[in-house]
PDB file of N, CA and C and ligand atoms in Angstrom:
ATOM      1  N   MET A  12      87.638  44.894   7.021  1.00  0.00           N
ATOM      2  CA  MET A  12      86.188  44.978   7.138  1.00  0.00           C
ATOM      3  C   MET A  12      85.773  46.441   7.051  1.00  0.00           C
ATOM      4  N   ASN A  13      84.805  46.713   6.212  1.00  0.00           N
ATOM      5  CA  ASN A  13      84.325  48.088   6.057  1.00  0.00           C
ATOM      6  C   ASN A  13      83.353  48.443   7.166  1.00  0.00           C
ATOM      7  N   ALA A  14      83.460  49.653   7.652  1.00  0.00           N
ATOM      8  CA  ALA A  14      82.536  50.112   8.682  1.00  0.00           C
ATOM      9  C   ALA A  14      81.217  50.522   8.031  1.00  0.00           C
ATOM     10  N   VAL A  15      80.148  50.199   8.698  1.00  0.00           N
ATOM     11  CA  VAL A  15      78.828  50.586   8.222  1.00  0.00           C
ATOM     12  C   VAL A  15      78.392  51.817   9.003  1.00  0.00           C
ATOM     13  N   THR A  16      78.037  52.848   8.303  1.00  0.00           N
ATOM     14  CA  THR A  16      77.578  54.058   8.967  1.00  0.00           C
ATOM     15  C   THR A  16      76.065  54.165   8.830  1.00  0.00           C
ATOM     16  N   LEU A  17      75.405  54.280   9.949  1.00  0.00           N
ATOM     17  CA  LEU A  17      73.957  54.421   9.923  1.00  0.00           C
ATOM     18  C   LEU A  17      73.615  55.897   9.921  1.00  0.00           C
ATOM     19  N   SER A  18      72.772  56.288   8.989  1.00  0.00           N
ATOM     20  CA  SER A  18      72.451  57.701   8.866  1.00  0.00           C
ATOM     21  C   SER A  18      71.222  58.086   9.683  1.00  0.00           C
ATOM     22  N   PHE A  19      70.677  57.139  10.423  1.00  0.00           N
ATOM     23  CA  PHE A  19      69.518  57.449  11.259  1.00  0.00           C
ATOM     24  C   PHE A  19      69.800  56.959  12.673  1.00  0.00           C
ATOM     25  N   LYS A  20      69.067  57.525  13.625  1.00  0.00           N
ATOM     26  CA  LYS A  20      69.218  57.052  14.990  1.00  0.00           C
ATOM     27  C   LYS A  20      68.582  55.684  15.100  1.00  0.00           C
ATOM     28  N   CYS A  21      69.269  54.792  15.748  1.00  0.00           N
ATOM     29  CA  CYS A  21      68.792  53.422  15.860  1.00  0.00           C
ATOM     30  C   CYS A  21      68.874  52.988  17.321  1.00  0.00           C
ATOM     31  N   TYR A  22      67.710  52.699  17.884  1.00  0.00           N
ATOM     32  CA  TYR A  22      67.654  52.220  19.256  1.00  0.00           C
ATOM     33  C   TYR A  22      67.360  50.726  19.221  1.00  0.00           C
ATOM     34  N   VAL A  23      68.309  49.938  19.691  1.00  0.00           N
ATOM     35  CA  VAL A  23      68.120  48.494  19.744  1.00  0.00           C
ATOM     36  C   VAL A  23      67.597  48.146  21.136  1.00  0.00           C
ATOM     37  N   TYR A  24      66.566  47.313  21.180  1.00  0.00           N
ATOM     38  CA  TYR A  24      65.934  46.990  22.469  1.00  0.00           C
ATOM     39  C   TYR A  24      65.438  45.552  22.440  1.00  0.00           C
ATOM     40  N   VAL A  25      65.107  45.027  23.618  1.00  0.00           N
ATOM     41  CA  VAL A  25      64.489  43.715  23.722  1.00  0.00           C
ATOM     42  C   VAL A  25      62.986  43.944  23.862  1.00  0.00           C
ATOM     43  N   CYS A  26      62.215  43.347  22.978  1.00  0.00           N
ATOM     44  CA  CYS A  26      60.760  43.499  22.981  1.00  0.00           C
ATOM     45  C   CYS A  26      60.169  42.885  24.252  1.00  0.00           C
ATOM     46  N   VAL A  27      59.287  43.629  24.907  1.00  0.00           N
ATOM     47  CA  VAL A  27      58.655  43.145  26.136  1.00  0.00           C
ATOM     48  C   VAL A  27      57.681  42.013  25.838  1.00  0.00           C
ATOM     49  N   GLY A  28      57.195  41.971  24.614  1.00  0.00           N
ATOM     50  CA  GLY A  28      56.193  40.963  24.253  1.00  0.00           C
ATOM     51  C   GLY A  28      56.782  39.621  23.868  1.00  0.00           C
ATOM     52  N   CYS A  29      57.818  39.627  23.021  1.00  0.00           N
ATOM     53  CA  CYS A  29      58.355  38.358  22.501  1.00  0.00           C
ATOM     54  C   CYS A  29      59.763  38.056  22.985  1.00  0.00           C
ATOM     55  N   ASN A  30      60.384  38.995  23.685  1.00  0.00           N
ATOM     56  CA  ASN A  30      61.734  38.801  24.248  1.00  0.00           C
ATOM     57  C   ASN A  30      62.810  38.677  23.167  1.00  0.00           C
ATOM     58  N   LEU A  31      62.517  39.143  21.957  1.00  0.00           N
ATOM     59  CA  LEU A  31      63.517  39.166  20.890  1.00  0.00           C
ATOM     60  C   LEU A  31      64.015  40.592  20.739  1.00  0.00           C
ATOM     61  N   MET A  32      65.181  40.754  20.119  1.00  0.00           N
ATOM     62  CA  MET A  32      65.707  42.097  19.890  1.00  0.00           C
ATOM     63  C   MET A  32      65.082  42.704  18.644  1.00  0.00           C
ATOM     64  N   ALA A  33      64.934  44.014  18.680  1.00  0.00           N
ATOM     65  CA  ALA A  33      64.396  44.756  17.546  1.00  0.00           C
ATOM     66  C   ALA A  33      65.035  46.137  17.578  1.00  0.00           C
ATOM     67  N   SER A  34      64.776  46.924  16.540  1.00  0.00           N
ATOM     68  CA  SER A  34      65.312  48.277  16.521  1.00  0.00           C
ATOM     69  C   SER A  34      64.226  49.252  16.130  1.00  0.00           C
ATOM     70  N   SER A  35      64.432  50.490  16.537  1.00  0.00           N
ATOM     71  CA  SER A  35      63.474  51.537  16.225  1.00  0.00           C
ATOM     72  C   SER A  35      64.205  52.868  16.121  1.00  0.00           C
ATOM     73  N   GLU A  36      63.647  53.778  15.361  1.00  0.00           N
ATOM     74  CA  GLU A  36      64.197  55.135  15.322  1.00  0.00           C
ATOM     75  C   GLU A  36      63.720  55.924  16.535  1.00  0.00           C
ATOM     76  N   ARG A  37      62.711  55.395  17.227  1.00  0.00           N
ATOM     77  CA  ARG A  37      62.196  56.055  18.435  1.00  0.00           C
ATOM     78  C   ARG A  37      62.865  55.472  19.669  1.00  0.00           C
ATOM     79  N   SER A  38      63.090  56.328  20.656  1.00  0.00           N
ATOM     80  CA  SER A  38      63.799  55.899  21.864  1.00  0.00           C
ATOM     81  C   SER A  38      62.884  55.270  22.916  1.00  0.00           C
ATOM     82  N   ASP A  39      61.567  55.410  22.748  1.00  0.00           N
ATOM     83  CA  ASP A  39      60.651  54.977  23.804  1.00  0.00           C
ATOM     84  C   ASP A  39      59.863  53.709  23.463  1.00  0.00           C
ATOM     85  N   VAL A  40      60.276  53.009  22.434  1.00  0.00           N
ATOM     86  CA  VAL A  40      59.541  51.823  21.986  1.00  0.00           C
ATOM     87  C   VAL A  40      59.837  50.633  22.897  1.00  0.00           C
ATOM     88  N   LEU A  41      58.777  49.893  23.245  1.00  0.00           N
ATOM     89  CA  LEU A  41      58.920  48.750  24.143  1.00  0.00           C
ATOM     90  C   LEU A  41      58.580  47.421  23.478  1.00  0.00           C
ATOM     91  N   THR A  42      57.797  47.473  22.410  1.00  0.00           N
ATOM     92  CA  THR A  42      57.402  46.235  21.734  1.00  0.00           C
ATOM     93  C   THR A  42      57.642  46.366  20.234  1.00  0.00           C
ATOM     94  N   CYS A  43      57.847  45.214  19.579  1.00  0.00           N
ATOM     95  CA  CYS A  43      58.200  45.225  18.168  1.00  0.00           C
ATOM     96  C   CYS A  43      56.997  45.318  17.239  1.00  0.00           C
ATOM     97  N   CYS A  44      55.801  45.015  17.746  1.00  0.00           N
ATOM     98  CA  CYS A  44      54.609  45.040  16.885  1.00  0.00           C
ATOM     99  C   CYS A  44      53.359  45.119  17.758  1.00  0.00           C
ATOM    100  N   THR A  45      52.255  45.344  17.116  1.00  0.00           N
ATOM    101  CA  THR A  45      50.984  45.473  17.842  1.00  0.00           C
ATOM    102  C   THR A  45      50.652  44.199  18.615  1.00  0.00           C
ATOM    103  N   ARG A  46      50.907  43.073  17.983  1.00  0.00           N
ATOM    104  CA  ARG A  46      50.610  41.794  18.636  1.00  0.00           C
ATOM    105  C   ARG A  46      51.400  41.649  19.946  1.00  0.00           C
ATOM    106  N   CYS A  47      52.667  42.036  19.927  1.00  0.00           N
ATOM    107  CA  CYS A  47      53.492  41.958  21.143  1.00  0.00           C
ATOM    108  C   CYS A  47      53.018  42.958  22.200  1.00  0.00           C
ATOM    109  N   ARG A  48      52.566  44.126  21.738  1.00  0.00           N
ATOM    110  CA  ARG A  48      52.067  45.118  22.692  1.00  0.00           C
ATOM    111  C   ARG A  48      50.847  44.569  23.428  1.00  0.00           C
ATOM    112  N   VAL A  49      49.933  43.965  22.700  1.00  0.00           N
ATOM    113  CA  VAL A  49      48.734  43.381  23.303  1.00  0.00           C
ATOM    114  C   VAL A  49      49.129  42.251  24.243  1.00  0.00           C
ATOM    115  N   ARG A  50      50.034  41.385  23.791  1.00  0.00           N
ATOM    116  CA  ARG A  50      50.485  40.252  24.609  1.00  0.00           C
ATOM    117  C   ARG A  50      51.120  40.743  25.913  1.00  0.00           C
ATOM    118  N   ALA A  51      51.983  41.767  25.797  1.00  0.00           N
ATOM    119  CA  ALA A  51      52.688  42.281  26.980  1.00  0.00           C
ATOM    120  C   ALA A  51      51.728  42.893  27.993  1.00  0.00           C
ATOM    121  N   HIS A  52      50.665  43.519  27.487  1.00  0.00           N
ATOM    122  CA  HIS A  52      49.672  44.078  28.403  1.00  0.00           C
ATOM    123  C   HIS A  52      48.864  42.964  29.058  1.00  0.00           C
ATOM    124  N   ARG A  53      48.505  41.960  28.285  1.00  0.00           N
ATOM    125  CA  ARG A  53      47.662  40.876  28.806  1.00  0.00           C
ATOM    126  C   ARG A  53      48.397  39.974  29.785  1.00  0.00           C
ATOM    127  N   ASN A  54      49.661  39.681  29.512  1.00  0.00           N
ATOM    128  CA  ASN A  54      50.363  38.734  30.393  1.00  0.00           C
ATOM    129  C   ASN A  54      51.059  39.422  31.579  1.00  0.00           C
ATOM    130  N   GLY A  55      50.936  40.737  31.658  1.00  0.00           N
ATOM    131  CA  GLY A  55      51.461  41.444  32.823  1.00  0.00           C
ATOM    132  C   GLY A  55      52.919  41.865  32.713  1.00  0.00           C
ATOM    133  N   SER A  56      53.590  41.495  31.633  1.00  0.00           N
ATOM    134  CA  SER A  56      55.014  41.841  31.534  1.00  0.00           C
ATOM    135  C   SER A  56      55.225  43.343  31.360  1.00  0.00           C
ATOM    136  N   MET A  57      54.289  44.031  30.709  1.00  0.00           N
ATOM    137  CA  MET A  57      54.397  45.480  30.564  1.00  0.00           C
ATOM    138  C   MET A  57      54.268  46.157  31.934  1.00  0.00           C
ATOM    139  N   LYS A  58      53.310  45.703  32.718  1.00  0.00           N
ATOM    140  CA  LYS A  58      53.099  46.277  34.050  1.00  0.00           C
ATOM    141  C   LYS A  58      54.329  46.024  34.932  1.00  0.00           C
ATOM    142  N   ALA A  59      54.862  44.818  34.862  1.00  0.00           N
ATOM    143  CA  ALA A  59      56.041  44.473  35.666  1.00  0.00           C
ATOM    144  C   ALA A  59      57.237  45.341  35.273  1.00  0.00           C
ATOM    145  N   LEU A  60      57.402  45.568  33.972  1.00  0.00           N
ATOM    146  CA  LEU A  60      58.511  46.409  33.508  1.00  0.00           C
ATOM    147  C   LEU A  60      58.348  47.839  34.009  1.00  0.00           C
ATOM    148  N   ARG A  61      57.141  48.370  33.888  1.00  0.00           N
ATOM    149  CA  ARG A  61      56.902  49.752  34.347  1.00  0.00           C
ATOM    150  C   ARG A  61      57.130  49.885  35.852  1.00  0.00           C
ATOM    151  N   GLU A  62      56.734  48.877  36.608  1.00  0.00           N
ATOM    152  CA  GLU A  62      56.964  48.912  38.059  1.00  0.00           C
ATOM    153  C   GLU A  62      58.455  48.856  38.381  1.00  0.00           C
ATOM    154  N   LEU A  63      59.173  48.037  37.636  1.00  0.00           N
ATOM    155  CA  LEU A  63      60.626  47.952  37.836  1.00  0.00           C
ATOM    156  C   LEU A  63      61.298  49.293  37.534  1.00  0.00           C
ATOM    157  N   ALA A  64      60.888  49.892  36.423  1.00  0.00           N
ATOM    158  CA  ALA A  64      61.503  51.167  36.009  1.00  0.00           C
ATOM    159  C   ALA A  64      61.203  52.293  36.995  1.00  0.00           C
ATOM    160  N   ALA A  65      60.080  52.190  37.697  1.00  0.00           N
ATOM    161  CA  ALA A  65      59.663  53.248  38.616  1.00  0.00           C
ATOM    162  C   ALA A  65      60.268  53.103  40.012  1.00  0.00           C
ATOM    163  N   ARG A  66      60.934  51.982  40.264  1.00  0.00           N
ATOM    164  CA  ARG A  66      61.533  51.787  41.596  1.00  0.00           C
ATOM    165  C   ARG A  66      62.517  52.906  41.899  1.00  0.00           C
ATOM    166  N   PRO A  67      62.564  53.318  43.160  1.00  0.00           N
ATOM    167  CA  PRO A  67      63.459  54.431  43.530  1.00  0.00           C
ATOM    168  C   PRO A  67      64.922  54.191  43.131  1.00  0.00           C
ATOM    169  N   MET A  68      65.347  52.936  43.127  1.00  0.00           N
ATOM    170  CA  MET A  68      66.747  52.664  42.780  1.00  0.00           C
ATOM    171  C   MET A  68      67.010  52.841  41.286  1.00  0.00           C
ATOM    172  N   PHE A  69      65.960  52.858  40.467  1.00  0.00           N
ATOM    173  CA  PHE A  69      66.132  53.023  39.033  1.00  0.00           C
ATOM    174  C   PHE A  69      65.606  54.379  38.556  1.00  0.00           C
ATOM    175  N   ARG A  70      64.285  54.540  38.583  1.00  0.00           N
ATOM    176  CA  ARG A  70      63.634  55.749  38.071  1.00  0.00           C
ATOM    177  C   ARG A  70      64.127  56.094  36.668  1.00  0.00           C
ATOM    178  N   VAL A  71      63.961  55.141  35.775  1.00  0.00           N
ATOM    179  CA  VAL A  71      64.325  55.341  34.377  1.00  0.00           C
ATOM    180  C   VAL A  71      63.106  55.069  33.513  1.00  0.00           C
ATOM    181  N   HIS A  72      63.193  55.430  32.248  1.00  0.00           N
ATOM    182  CA  HIS A  72      62.127  55.072  31.319  1.00  0.00           C
ATOM    183  C   HIS A  72      62.194  53.563  31.093  1.00  0.00           C
ATOM    184  N   PRO A  73      61.057  52.892  31.031  1.00  0.00           N
ATOM    185  CA  PRO A  73      61.086  51.441  30.803  1.00  0.00           C
ATOM    186  C   PRO A  73      61.909  51.058  29.565  1.00  0.00           C
ATOM    187  N   ALA A  74      61.910  51.912  28.558  1.00  0.00           N
ATOM    188  CA  ALA A  74      62.672  51.605  27.338  1.00  0.00           C
ATOM    189  C   ALA A  74      64.167  51.521  27.616  1.00  0.00           C
ATOM    190  N   THR A  75      64.631  52.278  28.597  1.00  0.00           N
ATOM    191  CA  THR A  75      66.055  52.232  28.944  1.00  0.00           C
ATOM    192  C   THR A  75      66.448  50.845  29.433  1.00  0.00           C
ATOM    193  N   ILE A  76      65.577  50.232  30.212  1.00  0.00           N
ATOM    194  CA  ILE A  76      65.848  48.881  30.715  1.00  0.00           C
ATOM    195  C   ILE A  76      65.921  47.898  29.549  1.00  0.00           C
ATOM    196  N   GLN A  77      64.997  48.035  28.603  1.00  0.00           N
ATOM    197  CA  GLN A  77      64.974  47.115  27.460  1.00  0.00           C
ATOM    198  C   GLN A  77      66.168  47.339  26.536  1.00  0.00           C
ATOM    199  N   GLN A  78      66.629  48.574  26.447  1.00  0.00           N
ATOM    200  CA  GLN A  78      67.825  48.862  25.647  1.00  0.00           C
ATOM    201  C   GLN A  78      69.071  48.290  26.335  1.00  0.00           C
ATOM    202  N   CYS A  79      69.120  48.379  27.642  1.00  0.00           N
ATOM    203  CA  CYS A  79      70.252  47.807  28.386  1.00  0.00           C
ATOM    204  C   CYS A  79      70.255  46.281  28.257  1.00  0.00           C
ATOM    205  N   ALA A  80      69.062  45.684  28.189  1.00  0.00           N
ATOM    206  CA  ALA A  80      68.972  44.232  27.997  1.00  0.00           C
ATOM    207  C   ALA A  80      69.568  43.837  26.647  1.00  0.00           C
ATOM    208  N   ALA A  81      69.348  44.681  25.644  1.00  0.00           N
ATOM    209  CA  ALA A  81      69.929  44.413  24.323  1.00  0.00           C
ATOM    210  C   ALA A  81      71.448  44.543  24.366  1.00  0.00           C
ATOM    211  N   VAL A  82      71.939  45.528  25.103  1.00  0.00           N
ATOM    212  CA  VAL A  82      73.391  45.689  25.248  1.00  0.00           C
ATOM    213  C   VAL A  82      73.981  44.432  25.887  1.00  0.00           C
ATOM    214  N   GLN A  83      73.305  43.917  26.904  1.00  0.00           N
ATOM    215  CA  GLN A  83      73.788  42.708  27.587  1.00  0.00           C
ATOM    216  C   GLN A  83      73.895  41.542  26.611  1.00  0.00           C
ATOM    217  N   ARG A  84      72.950  41.423  25.707  1.00  0.00           N
ATOM    218  CA  ARG A  84      72.968  40.308  24.754  1.00  0.00           C
ATOM    219  C   ARG A  84      74.007  40.502  23.658  1.00  0.00           C
ATOM    220  N   LEU A  85      74.138  41.752  23.191  1.00  0.00           N
ATOM    221  CA  LEU A  85      75.007  42.012  22.040  1.00  0.00           C
ATOM    222  C   LEU A  85      76.461  42.252  22.426  1.00  0.00           C
ATOM    223  N   ARG A  86      76.657  42.990  23.507  1.00  0.00           N
ATOM    224  CA  ARG A  86      78.007  43.377  23.907  1.00  0.00           C
ATOM    225  C   ARG A  86      78.124  43.358  25.432  1.00  0.00           C
ATOM    226  N   PRO A  87      78.244  42.159  26.001  1.00  0.00           N
ATOM    227  CA  PRO A  87      78.357  42.060  27.470  1.00  0.00           C
ATOM    228  C   PRO A  87      79.491  42.906  28.041  1.00  0.00           C
ATOM    229  N   ASP A  88      80.553  43.100  27.244  1.00  0.00           N
ATOM    230  CA  ASP A  88      81.670  43.921  27.710  1.00  0.00           C
ATOM    231  C   ASP A  88      81.208  45.365  27.946  1.00  0.00           C
ATOM    232  N   LEU A  89      80.347  45.855  27.060  1.00  0.00           N
ATOM    233  CA  LEU A  89      79.836  47.218  27.232  1.00  0.00           C
ATOM    234  C   LEU A  89      78.782  47.282  28.337  1.00  0.00           C
ATOM    235  N   ALA A  90      78.055  46.195  28.530  1.00  0.00           N
ATOM    236  CA  ALA A  90      77.084  46.152  29.627  1.00  0.00           C
ATOM    237  C   ALA A  90      77.791  46.304  30.967  1.00  0.00           C
ATOM    238  N   ASP A  91      78.957  45.683  31.066  1.00  0.00           N
ATOM    239  CA  ASP A  91      79.740  45.814  32.302  1.00  0.00           C
ATOM    240  C   ASP A  91      80.146  47.270  32.534  1.00  0.00           C
ATOM    241  N   LYS A  92      80.516  47.952  31.450  1.00  0.00           N
ATOM    242  CA  LYS A  92      80.906  49.363  31.564  1.00  0.00           C
ATOM    243  C   LYS A  92      79.705  50.243  31.924  1.00  0.00           C
ATOM    244  N   LEU A  93      78.523  49.874  31.393  1.00  0.00           N
ATOM    245  CA  LEU A  93      77.305  50.607  31.760  1.00  0.00           C
ATOM    246  C   LEU A  93      77.049  50.477  33.256  1.00  0.00           C
ATOM    247  N   LEU A  94      77.157  49.239  33.735  1.00  0.00           N
ATOM    248  CA  LEU A  94      76.914  48.990  35.152  1.00  0.00           C
ATOM    249  C   LEU A  94      77.934  49.716  36.029  1.00  0.00           C
ATOM    250  N   ALA A  95      79.167  49.786  35.547  1.00  0.00           N
ATOM    251  CA  ALA A  95      80.226  50.462  36.311  1.00  0.00           C
ATOM    252  C   ALA A  95      80.101  51.978  36.215  1.00  0.00           C
ATOM    253  N   GLY A  96      79.269  52.442  35.272  1.00  0.00           N
ATOM    254  CA  GLY A  96      79.085  53.880  35.127  1.00  0.00           C
ATOM    255  C   GLY A  96      80.193  54.562  34.346  1.00  0.00           C
ATOM    256  N   THR A  97      81.003  53.778  33.646  1.00  0.00           N
ATOM    257  CA  THR A  97      82.102  54.388  32.890  1.00  0.00           C
ATOM    258  C   THR A  97      81.672  54.805  31.487  1.00  0.00           C
ATOM    259  N   VAL A  98      80.516  54.307  31.014  1.00  0.00           N
ATOM    260  CA  VAL A  98      79.936  54.780  29.752  1.00  0.00           C
ATOM    261  C   VAL A  98      78.442  55.005  29.946  1.00  0.00           C
ATOM    262  N   GLU A  99      77.882  55.826  29.069  1.00  0.00           N
ATOM    263  CA  GLU A  99      76.439  56.073  29.070  1.00  0.00           C
ATOM    264  C   GLU A  99      75.838  55.355  27.868  1.00  0.00           C
ATOM    265  N   LEU A 100      74.565  55.054  27.950  1.00  0.00           N
ATOM    266  CA  LEU A 100      73.875  54.363  26.856  1.00  0.00           C
ATOM    267  C   LEU A 100      74.015  55.135  25.539  1.00  0.00           C
ATOM    268  N   ASP A 101      73.891  56.447  25.599  1.00  0.00           N
ATOM    269  CA  ASP A 101      73.992  57.252  24.371  1.00  0.00           C
ATOM    270  C   ASP A 101      75.388  57.184  23.750  1.00  0.00           C
ATOM    271  N   ASP A 102      76.410  56.978  24.588  1.00  0.00           N
ATOM    272  CA  ASP A 102      77.789  56.926  24.092  1.00  0.00           C
ATOM    273  C   ASP A 102      78.066  55.673  23.256  1.00  0.00           C
ATOM    274  N   ILE A 103      77.320  54.596  23.517  1.00  0.00           N
ATOM    275  CA  ILE A 103      77.621  53.319  22.855  1.00  0.00           C
ATOM    276  C   ILE A 103      76.542  52.930  21.843  1.00  0.00           C
ATOM    277  N   ARG A 104      75.633  53.860  21.546  1.00  0.00           N
ATOM    278  CA  ARG A 104      74.511  53.537  20.664  1.00  0.00           C
ATOM    279  C   ARG A 104      74.985  53.035  19.288  1.00  0.00           C
ATOM    280  N   ASP A 105      75.981  53.675  18.727  1.00  0.00           N
ATOM    281  CA  ASP A 105      76.474  53.259  17.410  1.00  0.00           C
ATOM    282  C   ASP A 105      77.084  51.855  17.461  1.00  0.00           C
ATOM    283  N   GLU A 106      77.806  51.548  18.526  1.00  0.00           N
ATOM    284  CA  GLU A 106      78.405  50.220  18.654  1.00  0.00           C
ATOM    285  C   GLU A 106      77.328  49.137  18.794  1.00  0.00           C
ATOM    286  N   ILE A 107      76.285  49.456  19.539  1.00  0.00           N
ATOM    287  CA  ILE A 107      75.196  48.494  19.716  1.00  0.00           C
ATOM    288  C   ILE A 107      74.439  48.305  18.405  1.00  0.00           C
ATOM    289  N   SER A 108      74.194  49.409  17.699  1.00  0.00           N
ATOM    290  CA  SER A 108      73.520  49.312  16.403  1.00  0.00           C
ATOM    291  C   SER A 108      74.341  48.456  15.448  1.00  0.00           C
ATOM    292  N   SER A 109      75.642  48.685  15.406  1.00  0.00           N
ATOM    293  CA  SER A 109      76.505  47.912  14.521  1.00  0.00           C
ATOM    294  C   SER A 109      76.475  46.431  14.877  1.00  0.00           C
ATOM    295  N   ALA A 110      76.537  46.128  16.168  1.00  0.00           N
ATOM    296  CA  ALA A 110      76.506  44.727  16.602  1.00  0.00           C
ATOM    297  C   ALA A 110      75.184  44.077  16.226  1.00  0.00           C
ATOM    298  N   PHE A 111      74.091  44.827  16.380  1.00  0.00           N
ATOM    299  CA  PHE A 111      72.766  44.303  16.050  1.00  0.00           C
ATOM    300  C   PHE A 111      72.645  44.027  14.561  1.00  0.00           C
ATOM    301  N   TRP A 112      73.029  45.011  13.750  1.00  0.00           N
ATOM    302  CA  TRP A 112      72.870  44.844  12.300  1.00  0.00           C
ATOM    303  C   TRP A 112      73.847  43.831  11.747  1.00  0.00           C
ATOM    304  N   SER A 113      75.011  43.670  12.367  1.00  0.00           N
ATOM    305  CA  SER A 113      75.929  42.602  11.954  1.00  0.00           C
ATOM    306  C   SER A 113      75.298  41.239  12.196  1.00  0.00           C
ATOM    307  N   LEU A 114      74.623  41.116  13.329  1.00  0.00           N
ATOM    308  CA  LEU A 114      73.943  39.863  13.674  1.00  0.00           C
ATOM    309  C   LEU A 114      72.811  39.584  12.689  1.00  0.00           C
ATOM    310  N   VAL A 115      72.026  40.625  12.398  1.00  0.00           N
ATOM    311  CA  VAL A 115      70.925  40.476  11.438  1.00  0.00           C
ATOM    312  C   VAL A 115      71.474  40.048  10.087  1.00  0.00           C
ATOM    313  N   TRP A 116      72.512  40.724   9.646  1.00  0.00           N
ATOM    314  CA  TRP A 116      73.091  40.453   8.335  1.00  0.00           C
ATOM    315  C   TRP A 116      73.646  39.034   8.262  1.00  0.00           C
ATOM    316  N   LYS A 117      74.279  38.591   9.357  1.00  0.00           N
ATOM    317  CA  LYS A 117      74.814  37.229   9.415  1.00  0.00           C
ATOM    318  C   LYS A 117      73.697  36.210   9.227  1.00  0.00           C
ATOM    319  N   HIS A 118      72.565  36.429   9.868  1.00  0.00           N
ATOM    320  CA  HIS A 118      71.455  35.482   9.747  1.00  0.00           C
ATOM    321  C   HIS A 118      70.791  35.558   8.389  1.00  0.00           C
ATOM    322  N   VAL A 119      70.757  36.739   7.803  1.00  0.00           N
ATOM    323  CA  VAL A 119      70.186  36.880   6.457  1.00  0.00           C
ATOM    324  C   VAL A 119      71.032  36.073   5.492  1.00  0.00           C
ATOM    325  N   ARG A 120      72.343  36.199   5.616  1.00  0.00           N
ATOM    326  CA  ARG A 120      73.227  35.486   4.685  1.00  0.00           C
ATOM    327  C   ARG A 120      73.169  33.978   4.891  1.00  0.00           C
ATOM    328  N   VAL A 121      73.026  33.552   6.150  1.00  0.00           N
ATOM    329  CA  VAL A 121      72.965  32.111   6.441  1.00  0.00           C
ATOM    330  C   VAL A 121      71.690  31.511   5.860  1.00  0.00           C
ATOM    331  N   SER A 122      70.591  32.246   5.975  1.00  0.00           N
ATOM    332  CA  SER A 122      69.306  31.698   5.540  1.00  0.00           C
ATOM    333  C   SER A 122      69.053  31.925   4.053  1.00  0.00           C
ATOM    334  N   ALA A 123      69.890  32.725   3.406  1.00  0.00           N
ATOM    335  CA  ALA A 123      69.639  33.006   1.975  1.00  0.00           C
ATOM    336  C   ALA A 123      70.098  31.839   1.103  1.00  0.00           C
TER     337      ALA A 123
HETATM  338 ZN1   ZN B 216      57.963  41.431  19.937  1.00  0.00          ZN
END
């Protein structure tokens, strides 16, 4: 199997609006589209996420939580390492991107 090298930074995250995974070149993105952003604000999920991220036990950017949620879905083995503190999110970004794009590619081929 050939390795795919991504020439851009890719942040995979779970959208707060639709609960699906998406990717962005920006690290602070929380929703996949304008419609999801509006939905997340209206249904309170954006506020709940921001409150969770601001808790003293976390104090992280809300996007970090959504990126960790994507890690849990794509690579539970790496999520365990994140929780144990043996790896950092930045250290596994390429592996998560690869897992995400492999999944996307698999579905593209199935539906084609
Ligand atoms: Zn969305």
